[in-house]
Coordinates of C-alpha atoms in Angstrom, one line a residue:
M80 CA -10.1 21.0 -21.3
L81 CA -10.6 24.5 -21.5
P82 CA -10.4 26.9 -24.4
V83 CA -7.5 29.4 -24.7
Y84 CA -8.8 32.4 -25.9
E85 CA -5.7 35.1 -27.7
K86 CA -7.9 38.2 -28.5
N87 CA -6.5 40.7 -30.3
N88 CA -8.2 44.3 -31.2
G89 CA -11.2 42.3 -31.6
L90 CA -10.0 39.4 -33.4
L91 CA -10.9 36.1 -31.4
F92 CA -8.3 33.3 -32.0
Y93 CA -9.7 29.6 -30.7
P94 CA -7.0 26.6 -30.7
V95 CA -9.4 23.9 -29.3
Q96 CA -11.2 21.5 -31.1
Y97 CA -14.7 22.1 -31.0
E98 CA -18.1 21.2 -31.6
G99 CA -19.0 23.1 -35.4
E100 CA -22.3 24.8 -36.3
E101 CA -21.3 28.3 -35.6
L102 CA -19.8 31.3 -37.8
S103 CA -17.9 34.7 -36.8
K104 CA -16.5 37.4 -39.1
N105 CA -13.6 37.8 -36.0
V106 CA -13.6 34.5 -35.2
F107 CA -10.4 32.3 -36.4
Y108 CA -9.9 28.8 -35.4
T109 CA -6.4 26.4 -34.9
G110 CA -8.3 23.8 -33.5
A111 CA -10.0 20.9 -35.1
A112 CA -13.9 20.9 -36.4
P113 CA -15.7 17.8 -35.9
N114 CA -14.8 16.6 -39.6
Q115 CA -11.5 17.1 -38.5
Q116 CA -11.3 15.1 -35.8
A117 CA -14.6 13.4 -34.5
I118 CA -15.7 11.9 -37.6
P119 CA -12.6 10.5 -38.6
A120 CA -12.2 9.0 -35.8
V121 CA -15.9 6.7 -36.0
E122 CA -13.9 6.2 -39.6
Y123 CA -11.0 5.0 -38.5
L124 CA -12.8 2.9 -35.9
M125 CA -15.5 1.5 -38.4
S126 CA -13.3 0.2 -40.7
K127 CA -11.3 -3.6 -40.5
D128 CA -8.2 -2.0 -38.9
G129 CA -10.1 -0.2 -36.0
G130 CA -12.1 -3.3 -34.6
S131 CA -14.8 -2.6 -37.2
A132 CA -17.3 -0.9 -34.5
K133 CA -21.2 -1.9 -35.1
R134 CA -22.5 -0.4 -31.3
W135 CA -21.4 2.9 -30.3
V136 CA -21.8 4.5 -26.6
L137 CA -21.8 8.2 -27.4
L138 CA -20.7 9.4 -23.1
G139 CA -19.5 13.0 -22.1
T140 CA -20.0 16.0 -20.4
D141 CA -23.6 17.8 -20.2
Y142 CA -22.2 21.0 -22.2
V143 CA -22.6 22.2 -25.3
F144 CA -19.4 20.8 -27.1
P145 CA -20.7 17.1 -25.9
R146 CA -24.4 17.7 -26.9
T147 CA -23.8 19.2 -30.3
A148 CA -20.3 16.6 -31.2
N149 CA -22.8 14.0 -30.1
K150 CA -25.8 15.4 -32.5
V151 CA -23.1 15.4 -35.5
L152 CA -22.1 11.9 -34.8
K153 CA -25.4 10.7 -33.7
A154 CA -26.7 11.6 -36.8
F155 CA -23.4 10.4 -39.2
L156 CA -23.3 7.2 -37.9
M157 CA -27.2 6.8 -39.1
A158 CA -26.1 7.6 -42.2
K159 CA -23.8 5.3 -42.3
G160 CA -26.6 3.0 -41.4
V161 CA -26.1 2.4 -37.7
K162 CA -29.6 1.5 -36.0
E163 CA -30.8 3.8 -33.2
A164 CA -30.9 0.5 -31.3
D165 CA -26.8 0.5 -31.9
I166 CA -25.9 4.2 -30.1
A167 CA -26.5 4.7 -26.1
E168 CA -26.1 8.1 -25.0
E169 CA -25.1 9.1 -21.9
Y170 CA -24.1 12.9 -20.1
T171 CA -22.9 13.5 -16.9
P172 CA -22.2 16.8 -15.3
F173 CA -19.0 18.6 -14.8
G174 CA -16.7 17.3 -12.1
H175 CA -18.9 13.8 -11.7
K176 CA -17.1 10.8 -9.7
D177 CA -19.3 7.5 -10.0
Y178 CA -19.3 6.0 -12.6
Q179 CA -20.1 2.4 -11.6
T180 CA -24.3 2.6 -13.1
I181 CA -22.9 3.6 -16.2
V182 CA -19.8 1.8 -16.7
G183 CA -22.1 -1.0 -15.6
K184 CA -24.5 0.2 -18.8
I185 CA -21.7 0.3 -21.1
K186 CA -20.3 -3.2 -20.0
S187 CA -24.2 -4.7 -20.8
F188 CA -24.4 -2.3 -23.9
A189 CA -20.6 -4.4 -25.3
A190 CA -21.6 -8.0 -24.2
G191 CA -22.6 -8.9 -27.6
G192 CA -18.7 -7.5 -29.0
K193 CA -17.7 -4.7 -31.5
A194 CA -18.6 -1.7 -29.2
C195 CA -16.8 1.0 -28.5
V196 CA -16.9 4.4 -26.7
L197 CA -16.2 8.1 -27.7
S198 CA -15.9 9.7 -25.2
T199 CA -16.1 13.7 -24.9
I200 CA -16.2 13.4 -20.6
N201 CA -14.2 16.9 -20.1
G202 CA -11.9 17.6 -17.4
D203 CA -11.0 15.6 -13.6
S204 CA -14.2 13.3 -14.5
N205 CA -11.9 11.0 -16.4
V206 CA -10.5 10.1 -13.9
P207 CA -13.0 8.3 -12.3
F208 CA -14.4 7.2 -15.9
Y209 CA -11.2 5.1 -16.7
K210 CA -10.7 3.6 -13.2
E211 CA -14.4 2.4 -13.3
F212 CA -13.8 1.4 -16.7
A213 CA -10.9 -1.0 -15.7
N214 CA -12.2 -2.1 -12.4
Q215 CA -15.6 -3.5 -14.1
G216 CA -13.3 -5.8 -17.0
L217 CA -14.0 -3.9 -19.6
T218 CA -10.5 -3.7 -21.9
A219 CA -9.7 -1.3 -24.5
A220 CA -9.2 -5.1 -26.9
D221 CA -13.3 -6.2 -26.1
C222 CA -14.6 -1.9 -25.6
P223 CA -12.1 0.5 -26.8
V224 CA -12.5 4.4 -25.4
M225 CA -12.0 6.4 -28.2
A226 CA -11.3 9.8 -26.1
F227 CA -11.5 13.2 -27.9
S228 CA -10.7 15.4 -24.5
V229 CA -7.9 13.1 -23.3
A230 CA -4.2 14.0 -24.5
E231 CA -1.0 13.7 -22.8
D232 CA -1.6 16.3 -20.5
E233 CA -4.4 14.7 -19.0
L234 CA -2.6 12.0 -19.1
R235 CA 0.0 13.0 -16.3
A236 CA -2.7 12.7 -13.9
M237 CA -4.0 9.7 -14.4
D238 CA -3.2 6.1 -13.7
V239 CA -1.9 5.3 -17.1
P240 CA -1.2 1.5 -16.7
P241 CA -5.1 0.7 -17.6
L242 CA -5.4 3.0 -19.9
V243 CA -3.3 1.3 -22.5
G244 CA -4.1 0.9 -25.6
H245 CA -6.8 3.1 -25.3
L246 CA -7.3 5.4 -27.9
A247 CA -7.8 9.2 -28.7
A248 CA -8.2 11.4 -31.8
W249 CA -6.2 14.8 -32.1
N250 CA -4.4 16.6 -34.9
Y251 CA -1.0 16.7 -32.6
F252 CA 0.5 14.0 -30.6
Q253 CA 4.3 14.4 -29.2
T254 CA 4.9 11.3 -31.0
V255 CA 4.7 13.3 -33.7
D256 CA 7.9 12.5 -35.8
T257 CA 9.3 16.2 -37.7
P258 CA 11.6 18.3 -37.0
A259 CA 9.4 20.9 -36.6
S260 CA 7.6 19.0 -33.7
K261 CA 10.7 17.7 -32.3
K262 CA 11.3 21.6 -32.0
F263 CA 8.5 21.9 -30.5
A264 CA 8.5 19.4 -27.9
A265 CA 12.1 21.0 -27.1
A266 CA 11.7 23.8 -26.3
F267 CA 8.8 23.5 -24.0
K268 CA 10.2 21.1 -21.8
A269 CA 13.2 23.6 -21.7
K270 CA 11.2 26.6 -20.0
Y271 CA 9.2 24.1 -18.1
G272 CA 11.0 20.8 -17.1
E273 CA 11.8 17.5 -19.0
K274 CA 8.9 15.9 -17.3
R275 CA 6.4 18.1 -18.7
V276 CA 4.4 17.3 -22.0
V277 CA 3.0 19.3 -25.0
N278 CA -0.4 18.2 -26.8
D279 CA -2.6 19.5 -29.3
P280 CA -3.7 22.2 -27.8
M281 CA -0.7 23.4 -26.6
E282 CA 0.4 23.0 -30.8
A283 CA -3.1 24.9 -31.5
A284 CA -2.4 27.5 -29.1
Y285 CA 1.7 27.6 -30.8
T286 CA 0.4 27.5 -34.1
M287 CA -2.1 31.0 -33.5
V288 CA 0.3 32.9 -32.5
Y289 CA 2.7 32.7 -35.6
L290 CA -0.7 33.0 -37.8
W291 CA -1.6 36.0 -36.1
K292 CA 1.7 37.7 -36.1
Q293 CA 1.9 36.7 -40.3
A294 CA -1.1 38.5 -40.8
V295 CA 0.2 41.3 -39.1
E296 CA 3.1 42.0 -40.6
K297 CA 1.0 41.2 -43.9
A298 CA -1.1 44.1 -43.2
K299 CA 1.6 46.3 -41.6
T300 CA -0.6 46.8 -38.7
Y301 CA -2.2 45.2 -35.5
E302 CA -5.0 47.7 -35.1
D303 CA -7.0 47.5 -38.6
L304 CA -9.4 45.4 -37.3
E305 CA -9.9 44.5 -41.1
K306 CA -7.2 44.2 -43.0
V307 CA -4.9 41.6 -39.7
R308 CA -8.7 39.5 -40.8
A309 CA -8.4 39.9 -44.8
A310 CA -4.6 39.3 -44.4
A311 CA -4.8 36.4 -41.7
I312 CA -6.7 34.0 -45.3
G313 CA -4.4 32.2 -46.7
Q314 CA -1.2 32.3 -44.2
S315 CA 0.9 29.5 -44.1
F316 CA 3.0 28.1 -41.2
E317 CA 5.4 25.4 -40.6
A318 CA 3.4 24.0 -37.1
P319 CA 4.7 20.9 -35.4
N320 CA 1.7 19.3 -36.7
G321 CA 2.5 19.7 -40.3
R322 CA 1.9 22.7 -42.7
V323 CA -1.0 24.6 -42.2
V324 CA -3.2 27.0 -43.9
M325 CA -5.8 29.5 -42.6
N326 CA -8.9 28.6 -45.6
A327 CA -11.8 31.2 -46.4
N328 CA -14.4 29.8 -43.7
H329 CA -11.8 30.9 -41.5
H330 CA -10.5 27.1 -40.2
I331 CA -7.2 25.6 -40.6
S332 CA -6.3 22.3 -42.8
K333 CA -5.6 19.9 -40.8
I334 CA -3.5 16.5 -40.7
V335 CA -5.9 13.8 -38.6
R336 CA -3.9 11.0 -36.0
I337 CA -5.6 8.2 -33.9
G338 CA -3.4 7.6 -30.9
K339 CA -3.2 4.7 -28.8
V340 CA -1.9 5.1 -24.9
R341 CA 1.1 3.2 -24.0
A342 CA 2.6 2.8 -20.5
D343 CA 5.0 5.9 -20.8
G344 CA 1.2 8.3 -20.9
L345 CA 2.2 9.2 -24.6
F346 CA 0.4 7.7 -27.7
D347 CA 1.6 5.5 -30.3
I348 CA 0.0 7.2 -33.6
I349 CA -1.6 3.9 -35.2
N350 CA -3.1 5.9 -38.2
S351 CA -3.4 9.3 -40.0
T352 CA -4.5 11.1 -42.9
P353 CA -2.4 10.5 -46.1
A354 CA -2.9 15.0 -46.3
P355 CA -4.5 18.0 -44.4
V356 CA -8.3 17.6 -44.2
E357 CA -9.3 21.1 -45.4
P358 CA -12.5 22.2 -42.3
L359 CA -16.3 21.9 -42.8
P360 CA -17.5 24.2 -39.2
W361 CA -21.3 23.4 -40.7
N362 CA -21.8 19.6 -40.6
Q363 CA -23.1 18.2 -43.4
Y364 CA -24.7 15.3 -41.8
V365 CA -27.0 17.3 -39.5
A366 CA -30.2 18.1 -41.7
E367 CA -30.2 21.3 -40.7
T368 CA -26.8 22.0 -41.9
K369 CA -26.5 19.8 -44.9
G370 CA -25.5 22.0 -47.5
Y371 CA -24.2 25.1 -45.7
A372 CA -20.3 26.4 -46.2
C373 CA -18.6 29.5 -44.6
D374 CA -16.4 31.6 -46.9
W375 CA -15.1 35.3 -45.0
S376 CA -13.2 35.9 -48.3
D377 CA -15.2 39.0 -48.8
A378 CA -16.5 40.0 -45.0
K379 CA -17.7 42.8 -46.3
K380 CA -19.9 41.6 -49.1
G381 CA -21.6 39.5 -45.6
G382 CA -19.6 36.5 -46.2
K383 CA -22.1 34.5 -44.0
Y384 CA -22.9 31.2 -44.5
K385 CA -24.9 30.0 -47.7
K386 CA -25.8 27.2 -49.7
A387 CA -22.6 25.4 -51.0

C-alpha cells in the first residue's frame, strides 16, 4: 500500500498506517501508529481467543516500514517473555515472487505448533506468498497469517478461497456496522461501481480531509500555517471508523479491529477494542525511545519529543 498525501500550505496529512519513531511539527497522521495496529494484533494472537501463539515469523518487504515495525514487534515480544529462538525474521525485495524457500522455512518453524506469521509484505508480492502458503499445505488453522498491509482492495486482486480464515489488523473494515460506515461505503460504490470496496487507508484519507476542513474553518484561514496547525489539534469527527480526535501529538485516537478473511473478500470483525486507543508514536518497548512522548500543543516553544 503506497501512502497518499494531502499537502496544504506546508501541512502534510498522512492517512496510512506507519512504523512510528518519528515526529514533525507540520505532519498530521490519520493512519495508525504501531500501538494502534501491530501491538494489539500481537496481543490478540497471544490471547486464548487468538490461539495463544508462542512462535512468531516476522515477514516483510525490505524497506523502512517492515524493518522498523518488526523492530518494535520483536522488542514487544521479548518484553512479554518470548525467547529470541521463537522469533524468525525474513525480508524480500519489492515485487518478489518466489516464496517457495521462505514458506518452506515457515512450515518447518511452525511444525512445533502455536506459530503465526506477522506479515508486512507490501503490494503484489502478497499474491505469490499466499498462493505458496496454501500450496505447501499451511492453513489459517495451523499457522495464521496476520497481515498489516492486506485489506479489502488488495483481496480484489487475489484468489480469496485459500486466504479464508487468515487475519488482518486495521482500524476500519467495510463491515463496520455504523451509519457513518454505511454512508461512506454506499457513496463510494455509487461513484465508482457496486463491486468496488472501501478499506482502512481510504477511510483514513476521507477522515483526513474533514479534519483539515474543520481546522481551516476554525482558523478562518488556509494560508496561515501556524493558525491551521494549531486549530487542527482537538478537532473531532464522526468517522466511518468511529469518533476520532486529533491529539496534541498530531495523531488521532482510533479503535483497533481484527478481521478474518471470508469467502466474499470482506472481513468478519472478530475482535475490537472497547474504546479508541490513544496513539503512541514513540514506542515504549524499543530501548532508544522508551519514555519519549510528543506534544505540539505549544509548537512556538519547541513542542518536540521529550521524556514522558
